[in-house]
Short mmCIF file of C-alpha atoms and ligand atoms in Angstrom, two decimals:
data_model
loop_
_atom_site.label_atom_id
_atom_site.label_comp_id
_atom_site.label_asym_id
_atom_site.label_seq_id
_atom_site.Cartn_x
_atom_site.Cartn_y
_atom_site.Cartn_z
CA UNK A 758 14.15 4.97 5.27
CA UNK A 759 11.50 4.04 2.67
CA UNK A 760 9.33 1.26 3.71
CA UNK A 761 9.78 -1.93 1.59
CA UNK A 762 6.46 -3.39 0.50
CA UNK A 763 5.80 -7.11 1.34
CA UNK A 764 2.35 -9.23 0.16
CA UNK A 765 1.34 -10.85 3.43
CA UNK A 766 -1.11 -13.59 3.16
CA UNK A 767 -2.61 -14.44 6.47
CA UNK A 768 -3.83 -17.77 5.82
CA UNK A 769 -6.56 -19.37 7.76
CA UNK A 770 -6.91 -21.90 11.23
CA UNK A 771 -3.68 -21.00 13.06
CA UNK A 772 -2.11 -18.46 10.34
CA UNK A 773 -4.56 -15.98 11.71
CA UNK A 774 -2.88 -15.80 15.07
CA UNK A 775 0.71 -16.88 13.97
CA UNK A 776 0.84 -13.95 11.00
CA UNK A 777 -0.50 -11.67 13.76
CA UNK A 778 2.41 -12.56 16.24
CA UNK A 779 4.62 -12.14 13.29
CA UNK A 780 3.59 -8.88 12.30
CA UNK A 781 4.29 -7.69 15.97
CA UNK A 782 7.78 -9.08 15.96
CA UNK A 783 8.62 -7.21 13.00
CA UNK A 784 7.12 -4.12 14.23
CA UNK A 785 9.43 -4.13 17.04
CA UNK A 786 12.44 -5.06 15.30
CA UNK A 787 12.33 -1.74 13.61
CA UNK A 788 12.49 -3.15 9.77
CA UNK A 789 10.72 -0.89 7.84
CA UNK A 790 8.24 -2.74 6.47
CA UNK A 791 4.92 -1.84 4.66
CA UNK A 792 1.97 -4.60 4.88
CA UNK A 793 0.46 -5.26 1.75
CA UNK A 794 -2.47 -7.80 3.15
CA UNK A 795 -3.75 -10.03 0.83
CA UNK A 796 -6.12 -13.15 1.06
CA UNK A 797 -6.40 -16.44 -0.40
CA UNK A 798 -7.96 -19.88 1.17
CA UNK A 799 -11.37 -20.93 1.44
CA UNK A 800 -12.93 -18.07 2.69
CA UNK A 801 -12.18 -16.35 -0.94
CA UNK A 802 -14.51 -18.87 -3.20
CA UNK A 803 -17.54 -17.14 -2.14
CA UNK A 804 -16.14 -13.72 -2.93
CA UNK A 805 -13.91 -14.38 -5.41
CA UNK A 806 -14.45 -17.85 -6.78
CA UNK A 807 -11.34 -19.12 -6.07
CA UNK A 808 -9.23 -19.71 -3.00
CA UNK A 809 -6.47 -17.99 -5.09
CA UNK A 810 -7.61 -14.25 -6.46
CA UNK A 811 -5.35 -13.07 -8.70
CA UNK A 812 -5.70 -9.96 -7.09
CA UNK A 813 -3.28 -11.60 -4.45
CA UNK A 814 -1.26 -13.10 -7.17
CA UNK A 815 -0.82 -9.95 -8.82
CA UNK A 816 0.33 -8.32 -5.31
CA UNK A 817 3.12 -10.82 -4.56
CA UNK A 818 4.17 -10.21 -8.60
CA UNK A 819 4.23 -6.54 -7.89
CA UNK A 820 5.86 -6.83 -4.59
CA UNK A 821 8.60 -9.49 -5.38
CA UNK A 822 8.10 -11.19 -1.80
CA UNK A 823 5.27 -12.36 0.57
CA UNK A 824 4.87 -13.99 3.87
CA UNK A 825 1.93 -16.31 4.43
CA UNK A 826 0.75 -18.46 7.03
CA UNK A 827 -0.58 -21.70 5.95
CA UNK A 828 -3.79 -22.76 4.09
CA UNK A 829 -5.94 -25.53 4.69
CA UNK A 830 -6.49 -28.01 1.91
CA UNK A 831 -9.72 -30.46 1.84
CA UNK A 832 -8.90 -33.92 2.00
CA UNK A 833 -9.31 -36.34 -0.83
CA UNK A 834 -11.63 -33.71 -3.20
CA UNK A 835 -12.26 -30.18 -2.77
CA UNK A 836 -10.19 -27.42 -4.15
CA UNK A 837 -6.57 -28.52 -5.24
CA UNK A 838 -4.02 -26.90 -2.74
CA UNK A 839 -3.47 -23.22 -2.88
CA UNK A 840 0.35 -23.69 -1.92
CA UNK A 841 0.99 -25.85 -4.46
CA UNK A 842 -0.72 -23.31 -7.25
CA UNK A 843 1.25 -20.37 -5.34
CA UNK A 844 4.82 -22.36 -5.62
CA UNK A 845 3.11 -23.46 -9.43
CA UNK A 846 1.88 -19.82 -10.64
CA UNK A 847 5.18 -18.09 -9.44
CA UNK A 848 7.49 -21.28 -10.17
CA UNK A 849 8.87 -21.26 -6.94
CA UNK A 850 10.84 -23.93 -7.39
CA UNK A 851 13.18 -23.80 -4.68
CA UNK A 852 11.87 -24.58 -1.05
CA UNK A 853 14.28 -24.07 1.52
CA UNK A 854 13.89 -25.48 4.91
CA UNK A 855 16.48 -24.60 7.78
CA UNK A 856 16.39 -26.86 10.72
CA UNK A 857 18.20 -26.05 14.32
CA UNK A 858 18.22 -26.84 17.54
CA UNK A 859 17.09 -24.17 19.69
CA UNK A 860 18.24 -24.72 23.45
CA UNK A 861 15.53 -25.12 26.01
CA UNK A 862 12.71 -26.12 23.35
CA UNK A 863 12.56 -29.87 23.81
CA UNK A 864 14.71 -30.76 20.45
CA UNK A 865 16.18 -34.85 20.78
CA UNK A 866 19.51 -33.26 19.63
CA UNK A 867 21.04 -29.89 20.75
CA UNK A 868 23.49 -30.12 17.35
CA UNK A 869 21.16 -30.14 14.60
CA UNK A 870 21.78 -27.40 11.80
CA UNK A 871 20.93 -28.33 8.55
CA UNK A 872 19.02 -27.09 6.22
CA UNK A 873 16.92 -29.18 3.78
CA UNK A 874 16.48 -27.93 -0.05
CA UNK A 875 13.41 -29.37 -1.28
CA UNK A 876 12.41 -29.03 -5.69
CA UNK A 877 9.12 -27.09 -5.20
CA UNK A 878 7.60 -27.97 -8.76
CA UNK A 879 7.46 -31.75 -9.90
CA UNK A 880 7.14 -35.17 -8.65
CA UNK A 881 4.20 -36.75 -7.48
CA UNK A 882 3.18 -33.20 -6.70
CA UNK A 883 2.74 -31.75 -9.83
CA UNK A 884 -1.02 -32.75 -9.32
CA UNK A 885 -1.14 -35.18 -12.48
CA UNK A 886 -3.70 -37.58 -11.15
CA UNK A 887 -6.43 -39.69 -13.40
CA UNK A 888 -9.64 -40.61 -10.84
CA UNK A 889 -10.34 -44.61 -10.39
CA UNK A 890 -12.92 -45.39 -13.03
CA UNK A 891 -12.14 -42.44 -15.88
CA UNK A 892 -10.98 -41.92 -19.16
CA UNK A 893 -7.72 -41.20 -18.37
CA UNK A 894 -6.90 -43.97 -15.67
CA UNK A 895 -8.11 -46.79 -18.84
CA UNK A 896 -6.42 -44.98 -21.32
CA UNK A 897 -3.04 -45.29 -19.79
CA UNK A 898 -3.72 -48.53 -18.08
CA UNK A 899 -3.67 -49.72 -21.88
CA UNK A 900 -0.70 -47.63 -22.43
CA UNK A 901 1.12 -49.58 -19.52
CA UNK A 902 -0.30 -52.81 -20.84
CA UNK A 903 1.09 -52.09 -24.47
CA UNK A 904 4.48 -50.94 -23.47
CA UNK A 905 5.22 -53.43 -21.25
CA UNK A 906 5.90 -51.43 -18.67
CA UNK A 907 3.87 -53.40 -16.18
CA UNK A 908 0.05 -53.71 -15.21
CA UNK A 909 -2.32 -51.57 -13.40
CA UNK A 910 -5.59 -52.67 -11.84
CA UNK A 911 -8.87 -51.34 -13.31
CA UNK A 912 -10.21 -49.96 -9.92
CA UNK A 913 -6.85 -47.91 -9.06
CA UNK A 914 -6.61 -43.99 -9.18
CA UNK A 915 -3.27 -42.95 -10.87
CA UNK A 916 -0.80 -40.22 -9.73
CA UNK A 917 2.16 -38.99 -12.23
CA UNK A 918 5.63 -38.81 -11.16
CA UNK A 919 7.63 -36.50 -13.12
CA UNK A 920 11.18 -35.20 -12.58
CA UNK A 921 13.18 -33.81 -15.36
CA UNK A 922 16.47 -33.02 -15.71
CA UNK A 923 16.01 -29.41 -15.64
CA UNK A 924 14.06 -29.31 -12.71
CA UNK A 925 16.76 -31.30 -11.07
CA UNK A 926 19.58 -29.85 -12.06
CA UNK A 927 18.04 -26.23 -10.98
CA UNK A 928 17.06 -27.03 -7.57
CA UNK A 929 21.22 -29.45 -6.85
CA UNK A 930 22.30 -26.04 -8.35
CA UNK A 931 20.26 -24.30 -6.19
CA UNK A 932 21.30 -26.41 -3.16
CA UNK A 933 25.07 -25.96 -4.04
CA UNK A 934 24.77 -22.25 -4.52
CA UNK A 935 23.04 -22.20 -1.40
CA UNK A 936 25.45 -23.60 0.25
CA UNK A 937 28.33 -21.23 -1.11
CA UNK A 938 26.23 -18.41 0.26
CA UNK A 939 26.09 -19.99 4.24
CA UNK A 940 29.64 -20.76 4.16
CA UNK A 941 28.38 -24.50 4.31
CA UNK A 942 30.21 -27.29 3.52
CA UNK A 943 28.48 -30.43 2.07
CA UNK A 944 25.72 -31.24 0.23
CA UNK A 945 23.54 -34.53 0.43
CA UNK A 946 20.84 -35.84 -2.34
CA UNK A 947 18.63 -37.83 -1.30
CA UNK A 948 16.82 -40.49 -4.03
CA UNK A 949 15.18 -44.32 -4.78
CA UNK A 950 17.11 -44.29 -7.70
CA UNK A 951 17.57 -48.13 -6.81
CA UNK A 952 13.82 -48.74 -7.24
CA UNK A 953 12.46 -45.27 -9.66
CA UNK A 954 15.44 -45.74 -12.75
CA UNK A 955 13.67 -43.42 -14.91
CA UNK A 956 12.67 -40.58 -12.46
CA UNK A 957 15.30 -40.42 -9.03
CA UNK A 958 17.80 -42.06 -11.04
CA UNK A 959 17.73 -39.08 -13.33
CA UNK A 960 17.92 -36.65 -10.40
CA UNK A 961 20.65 -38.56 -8.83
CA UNK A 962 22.45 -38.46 -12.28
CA UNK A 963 21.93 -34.73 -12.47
CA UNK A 964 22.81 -34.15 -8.82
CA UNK A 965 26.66 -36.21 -9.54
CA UNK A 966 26.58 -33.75 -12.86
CA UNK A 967 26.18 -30.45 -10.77
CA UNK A 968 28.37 -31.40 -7.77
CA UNK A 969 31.32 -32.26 -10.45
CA UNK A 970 31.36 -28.60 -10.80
CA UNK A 971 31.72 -27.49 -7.07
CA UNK A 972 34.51 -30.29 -6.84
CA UNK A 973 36.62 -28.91 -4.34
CA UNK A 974 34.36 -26.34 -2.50
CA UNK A 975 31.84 -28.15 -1.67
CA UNK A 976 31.44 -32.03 -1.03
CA UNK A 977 28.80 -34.22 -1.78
CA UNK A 978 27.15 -37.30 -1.15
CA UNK A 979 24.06 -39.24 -1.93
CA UNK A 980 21.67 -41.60 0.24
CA UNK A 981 19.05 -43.72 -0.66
CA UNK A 982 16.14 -42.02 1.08
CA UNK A 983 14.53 -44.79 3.71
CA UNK A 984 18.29 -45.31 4.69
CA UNK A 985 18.50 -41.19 4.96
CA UNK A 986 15.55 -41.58 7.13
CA UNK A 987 17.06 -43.65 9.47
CA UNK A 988 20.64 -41.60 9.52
CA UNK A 989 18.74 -38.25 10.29
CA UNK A 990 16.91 -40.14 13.27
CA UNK A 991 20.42 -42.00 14.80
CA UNK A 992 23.01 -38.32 13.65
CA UNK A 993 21.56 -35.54 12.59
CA UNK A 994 24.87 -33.49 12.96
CA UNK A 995 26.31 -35.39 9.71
CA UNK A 996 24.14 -33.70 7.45
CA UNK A 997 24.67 -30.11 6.34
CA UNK A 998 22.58 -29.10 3.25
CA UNK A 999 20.45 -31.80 2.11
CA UNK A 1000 18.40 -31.46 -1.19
CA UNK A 1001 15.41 -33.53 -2.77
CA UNK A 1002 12.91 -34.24 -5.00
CA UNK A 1003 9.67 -32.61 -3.79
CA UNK A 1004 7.56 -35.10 -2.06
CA UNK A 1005 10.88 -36.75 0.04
CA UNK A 1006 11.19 -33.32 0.90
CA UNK A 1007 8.25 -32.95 2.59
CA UNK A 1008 8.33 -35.59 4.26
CA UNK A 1009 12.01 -35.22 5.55
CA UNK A 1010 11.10 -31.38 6.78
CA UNK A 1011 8.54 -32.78 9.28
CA UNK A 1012 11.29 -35.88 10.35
CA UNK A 1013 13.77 -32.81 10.56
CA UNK A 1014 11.65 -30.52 12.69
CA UNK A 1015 10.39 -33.06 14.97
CA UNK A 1016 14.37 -33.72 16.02
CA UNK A 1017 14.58 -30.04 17.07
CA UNK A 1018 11.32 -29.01 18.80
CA UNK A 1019 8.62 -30.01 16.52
CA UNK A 1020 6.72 -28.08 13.93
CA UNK A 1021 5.97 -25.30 15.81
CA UNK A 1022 9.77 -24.07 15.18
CA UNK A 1023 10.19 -24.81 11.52
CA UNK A 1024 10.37 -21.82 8.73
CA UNK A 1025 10.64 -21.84 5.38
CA UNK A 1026 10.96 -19.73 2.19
CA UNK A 1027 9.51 -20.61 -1.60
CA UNK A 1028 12.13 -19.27 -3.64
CA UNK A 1029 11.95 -18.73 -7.51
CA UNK A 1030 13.42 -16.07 -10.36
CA UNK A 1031 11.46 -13.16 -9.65
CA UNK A 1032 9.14 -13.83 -6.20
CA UNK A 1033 9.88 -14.91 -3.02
CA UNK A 1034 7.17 -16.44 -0.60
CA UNK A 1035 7.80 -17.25 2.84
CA UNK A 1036 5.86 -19.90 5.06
CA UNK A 1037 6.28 -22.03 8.36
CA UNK A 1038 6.55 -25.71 7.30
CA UNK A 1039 3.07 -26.03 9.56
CA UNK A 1040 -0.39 -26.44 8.54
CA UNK A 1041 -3.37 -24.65 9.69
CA UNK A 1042 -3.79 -26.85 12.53
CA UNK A 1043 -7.40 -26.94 12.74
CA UNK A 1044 -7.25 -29.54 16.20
CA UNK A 1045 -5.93 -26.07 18.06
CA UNK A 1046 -6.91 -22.96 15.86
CA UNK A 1047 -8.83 -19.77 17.30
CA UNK A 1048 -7.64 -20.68 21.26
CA UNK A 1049 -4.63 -18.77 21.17
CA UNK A 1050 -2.17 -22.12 21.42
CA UNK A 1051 -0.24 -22.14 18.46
CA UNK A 1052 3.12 -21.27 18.54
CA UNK A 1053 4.07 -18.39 16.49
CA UNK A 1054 7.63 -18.85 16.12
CA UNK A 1055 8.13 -20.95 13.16
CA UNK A 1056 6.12 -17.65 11.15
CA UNK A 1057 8.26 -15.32 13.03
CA UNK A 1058 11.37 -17.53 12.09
CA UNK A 1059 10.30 -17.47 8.21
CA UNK A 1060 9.73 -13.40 8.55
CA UNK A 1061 13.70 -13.53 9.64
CA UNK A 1062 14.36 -15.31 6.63
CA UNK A 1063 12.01 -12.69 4.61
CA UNK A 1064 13.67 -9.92 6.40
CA UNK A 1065 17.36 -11.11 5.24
CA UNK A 1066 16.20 -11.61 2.15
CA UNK A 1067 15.39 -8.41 1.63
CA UNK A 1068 19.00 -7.13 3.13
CA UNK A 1069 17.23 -5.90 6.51
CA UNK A 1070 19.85 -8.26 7.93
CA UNK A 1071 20.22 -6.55 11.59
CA UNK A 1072 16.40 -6.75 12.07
CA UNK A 1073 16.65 -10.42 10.97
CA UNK A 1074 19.23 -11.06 13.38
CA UNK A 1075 17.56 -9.30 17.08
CA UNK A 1076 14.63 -11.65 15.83
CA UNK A 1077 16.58 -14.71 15.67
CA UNK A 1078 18.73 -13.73 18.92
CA UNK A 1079 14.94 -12.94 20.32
CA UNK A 1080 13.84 -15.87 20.27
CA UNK A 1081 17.41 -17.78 21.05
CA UNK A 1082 17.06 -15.96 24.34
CA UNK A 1083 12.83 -16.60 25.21
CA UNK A 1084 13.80 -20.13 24.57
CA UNK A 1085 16.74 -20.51 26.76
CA UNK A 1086 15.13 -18.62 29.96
CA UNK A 1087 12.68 -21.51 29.59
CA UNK A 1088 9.70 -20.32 31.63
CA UNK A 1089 7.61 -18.77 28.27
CA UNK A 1090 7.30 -21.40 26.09
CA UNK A 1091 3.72 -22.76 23.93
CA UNK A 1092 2.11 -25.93 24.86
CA UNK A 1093 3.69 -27.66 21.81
CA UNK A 1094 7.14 -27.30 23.63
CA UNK A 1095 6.21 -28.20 26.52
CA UNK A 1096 5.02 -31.59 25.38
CA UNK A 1097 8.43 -32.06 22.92
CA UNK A 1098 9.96 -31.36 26.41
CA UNK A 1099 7.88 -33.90 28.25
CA UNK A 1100 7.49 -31.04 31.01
CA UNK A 1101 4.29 -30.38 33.15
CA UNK A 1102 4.92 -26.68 33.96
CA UNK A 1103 2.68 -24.55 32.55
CA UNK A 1104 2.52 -23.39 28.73
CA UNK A 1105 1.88 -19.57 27.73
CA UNK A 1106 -0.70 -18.71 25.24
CA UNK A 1107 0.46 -17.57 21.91
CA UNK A 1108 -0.05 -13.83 22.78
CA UNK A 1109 1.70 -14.53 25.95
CA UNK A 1110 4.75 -15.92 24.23
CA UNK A 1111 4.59 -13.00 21.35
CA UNK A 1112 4.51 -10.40 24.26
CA UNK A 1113 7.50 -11.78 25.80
CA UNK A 1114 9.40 -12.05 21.86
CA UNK A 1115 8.48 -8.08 21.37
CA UNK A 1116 9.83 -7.16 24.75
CA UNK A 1117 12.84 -9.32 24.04
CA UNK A 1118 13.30 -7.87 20.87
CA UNK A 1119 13.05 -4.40 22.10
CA UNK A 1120 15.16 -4.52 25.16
CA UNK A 1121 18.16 -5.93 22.41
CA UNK A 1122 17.17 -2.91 20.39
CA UNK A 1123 17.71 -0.17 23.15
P1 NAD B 2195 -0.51 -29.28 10.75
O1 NAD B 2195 0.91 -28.88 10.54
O2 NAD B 2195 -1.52 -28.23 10.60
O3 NAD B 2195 -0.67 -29.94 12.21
C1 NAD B 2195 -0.01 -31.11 12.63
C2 NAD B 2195 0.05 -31.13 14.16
O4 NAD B 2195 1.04 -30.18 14.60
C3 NAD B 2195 -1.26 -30.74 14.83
O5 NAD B 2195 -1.43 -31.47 16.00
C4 NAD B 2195 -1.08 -29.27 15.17
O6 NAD B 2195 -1.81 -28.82 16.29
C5 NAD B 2195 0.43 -29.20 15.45
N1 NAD B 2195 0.97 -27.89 15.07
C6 NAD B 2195 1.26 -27.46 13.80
N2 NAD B 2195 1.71 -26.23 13.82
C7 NAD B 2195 1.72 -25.84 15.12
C8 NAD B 2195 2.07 -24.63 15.78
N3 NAD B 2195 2.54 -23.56 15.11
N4 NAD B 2195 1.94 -24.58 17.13
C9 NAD B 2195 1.50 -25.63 17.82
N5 NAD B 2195 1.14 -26.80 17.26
C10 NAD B 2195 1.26 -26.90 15.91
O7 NAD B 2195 -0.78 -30.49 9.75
P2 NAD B 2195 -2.16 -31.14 9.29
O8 NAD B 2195 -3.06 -31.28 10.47
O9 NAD B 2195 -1.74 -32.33 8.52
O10 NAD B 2195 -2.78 -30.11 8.26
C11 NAD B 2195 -3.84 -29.20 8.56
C12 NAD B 2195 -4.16 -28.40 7.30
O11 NAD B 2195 -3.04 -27.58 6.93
C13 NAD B 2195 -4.49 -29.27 6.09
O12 NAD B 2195 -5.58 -28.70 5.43
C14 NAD B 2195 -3.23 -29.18 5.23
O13 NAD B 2195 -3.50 -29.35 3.87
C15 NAD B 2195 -2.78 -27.77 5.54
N6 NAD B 2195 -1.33 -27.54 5.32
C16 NAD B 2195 -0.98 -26.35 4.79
C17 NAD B 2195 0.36 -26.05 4.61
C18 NAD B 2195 0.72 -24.72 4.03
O14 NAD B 2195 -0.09 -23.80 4.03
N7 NAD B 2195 1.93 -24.55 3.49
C19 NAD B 2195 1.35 -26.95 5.02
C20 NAD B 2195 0.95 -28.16 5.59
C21 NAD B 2195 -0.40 -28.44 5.75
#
C-alpha cells in the first residue's frame, strides 16, 4: 500500500514526548503512514525568524493534513500564538473537540459523549487588539464616544470581537453536517446573545437559520453560555454536538475534558477546505515537560481522528479500542489520572504507558 504523507509538527514542552508516543502508536497500528517532520515554535526564530517557517506551512499545504503537538505562547507580549496563525493561514475554521468518558480514567461521569464544535477564526481571537496608551486605543475611544455606543477609559487596552454571519453560519453548518456524518442527533449553540446583540445575537440568529434546514433530522437547541456552563457540570449526557463561537469554545473544551479525565485525554482536529491539522486540546505544559509524565493519549487520540480522516479507519479503530482496554485494566495509567481518580497507587511514566498502548495495539492486531 502506498504510504500517505502527513506534516507532523512536534511542538515543544510536552509535544516532544506526546508526538513521540504518538508516532509509536501509529507504527504499530500498521497505517501506512509517511512522516513528513516539520517545526515551528520558539526554537525556529533564531533559525528561521519566525516561530512559523513557511517551509512548514508549505508542507501541511502540500500534504493536506498534519498532526502537531502543542506550542507554547509567551504571556502578555512575545510572539502572537502560532496556533492561532496555523488555524488563520490555512482558515481552519472548524475545531472539533470530541469528549468521552473512558472507563477506569477518573472521569466525574461514565456517560459523557459529546463532541464540542468550536468556530476556529473570529471572536475575540482574531487578535484585533489596540495596546493601552496608542493610537489606535484613542482613536476608537473617540469613535465610541461619538457614536454613542458607550465610553472607554483612557488607560484600557482594547480587544475586537468580531463574528460575522458567514463565519457563523459555516461553522452551525459545519456542526449540523457533522452531526449527519456520526449518526448524532442534536445540536446545541451556545451564545450571550442576551448581553452581545450585535455579535452572539447574530450567531444565534444564524445558528436558528441553519438548523431550519435540518428540521426533522436533526434537533436543536440554544443556551445562554454561563447557564450551559452550569448544565454541562450538573448532566453532561444531555448534550450531543454542541457548537460555539471561538473563545466559549475554548473555554467549554477544558470544562468538557475535565468531566471525563482531564486534559490529558482530550483530542482535537482543525478542520478547513483544503488542510486538516490535528492537536490535543493541551498545552505544552511546561510545570511537567522533559520528565517523561505527560500523558500521551490525548495526541494519540487526535492521530485516531487523523487516521479516520484519512479513511485508514481500521487502524483508527485498534487505537481507540487500545486505549479503551489500557484504561479499563487500570494498573498503567499517567500521574494525571491518577490524581482525576483521587488514587495513591502508583502512576507509569509516559514511555511506560506508550509501551503498554503498542503492545495493546499489537496483540489486537495479531
Ligand atoms: P496546559 O494545557 O499546558 O497545562 C495545564 C495543566 O494540565 C498543567 O498542570 C499540565 O501539567 C496539565 N497537563 C496538560 N496536558 C497534560 C498531559 N498531556 N499530561 C499530563 N498533564 C497535562 O496549559 P497552560 O499551562 O495554560 O499552557 C502552557 C502553554 O501551552 C502556554 O504557552 C499556552 O499558550 C500553550 N498552549 C498551546 C496550545 C496548542 O498548542 N494548541 C493549547 C493550549 C495552550
Amino acid at each position: 500500500m502506498e504510504a500517505i504523507e502527513v506534516t507532523l509538527i512536534p511542538g515543544d514542552g510536552i509535544g516532544v514526548e506526546t508526538s513521540a508516543a504518538m508516532q509509536r502508536v501509529v507504527e504499530a497500528s500498521g497505517a501506512p503512514i509517511a512522516w513528513i517532520v516539520a517545526p515551528a515554535g520558539e526554537a525556529c526564530i533564531a533559525e528561521h525568524g519566525t516561530p512559523l517557517p513557511p517551509a512548514t506551512l508549505d508542507a501541511v499545504r502540500r500534504t493536506g493534513v498534519a498532526i502537531k503537538g502543542p506550542i507554547a505562547t509567551p504571556v502578555a507580549g512575545g510572539f502572537r500564538s502560532v496556533n492561532v496563525a496555523l488555524r488563520k493561514e490555512l482558515d481552519l475554521f472548524t475545531c472539533l473537540r470530541p469528549v468521552s468518558s473512558l472507563p477506569g480514567a477518573g472521569g466525574r461521569y461514565d456517560n459523557v459523549d459529546l463532541v464540542i464544535v468550536r468556530e476556529n477564526s473570529e471572536d475575540l481571537y482574531a487578535g484585533i487588539e489596540f495596546e493601552r496608551g496608542s493610537e489606535g486605543a484613542r482613536r476608537l475611544r473617540e469613535l465610541v464616544e461619538a457614536e454613542g455606543a458607550g465610553r472607554i477609559r483612557a488607560d484600557a487596552g482594547i480587544s475586537i470581537k468580531p463574528l460575522s454571519e458567514f463565519g457563523s453560519r459555516r461553522i452551525v453548518r459545519a456542526a449540523f453536517e457533522h452531526a449527519l456524518a456520526q449518526g448524532r442527533s442534536k445540536v446545541t449553540a451556545v451564545h450571550k446573545a442576551n448581553i452581545m446583540k450585535h455579535s452572539d445575537g447574530l450567531f444565534l440568529t444564524a445558528a436558528r437559520e441553519v438548523a431550519a434546514e435540518y428540521e426533522g433530522r436533526i434537533a436543536f437547541d440554544e443556551r445562554i453560555v454561563d447557564a450551559f456552563c452550569m448544565s454541562l457540570v450538573i448532566d453532561p449526557a444531555q448534550f450531543d454536538v454542541v457548537v460555539f463561537p471561538n473563545l466559549y469554545g475554548d473555554i467549554a473544551s477544558d470544562l468538557a475534558a475535565g468531566l471525563v479525565g482531564g486534559l490529558g485525554l482530550a483530542p482535537g482536529a482543525n478542520i478547513g477546505e483544503s488542510c486538516a491539522v490535528f492537536e490535543p486540546v493541551h498545552g505544552s505544559a511546561p510545570d511537567i515537560a522533559g520528565r517523561d509524565l505527560a500523558n500521551p493519549t490525548a495526541q494519540i487520540l487526535s492521530a485516531a481522528m487523523m487516521l479516520d480522516h484519512v479513511g485508514q479507519h481500521e487502524s483508527a479503530a485498534v487505537i481507540r479500542e487500545a486505549v479503551r482496554r489500557v484504561y479499563a485494566a487500570g494498573t498503567c495509567v499517567t500521574g494525571d489520572i491518577r490524581k482525576a481518580q483521587g488514587s495513591s497507587a502508583p502512576a507509569a511514566s509516559c514511555s511506560q504507558f506508550t509501551d503498554e498502548l503498542v503492545r495493546m495495539v499489537s496483540s489486537l492486531r495479531s
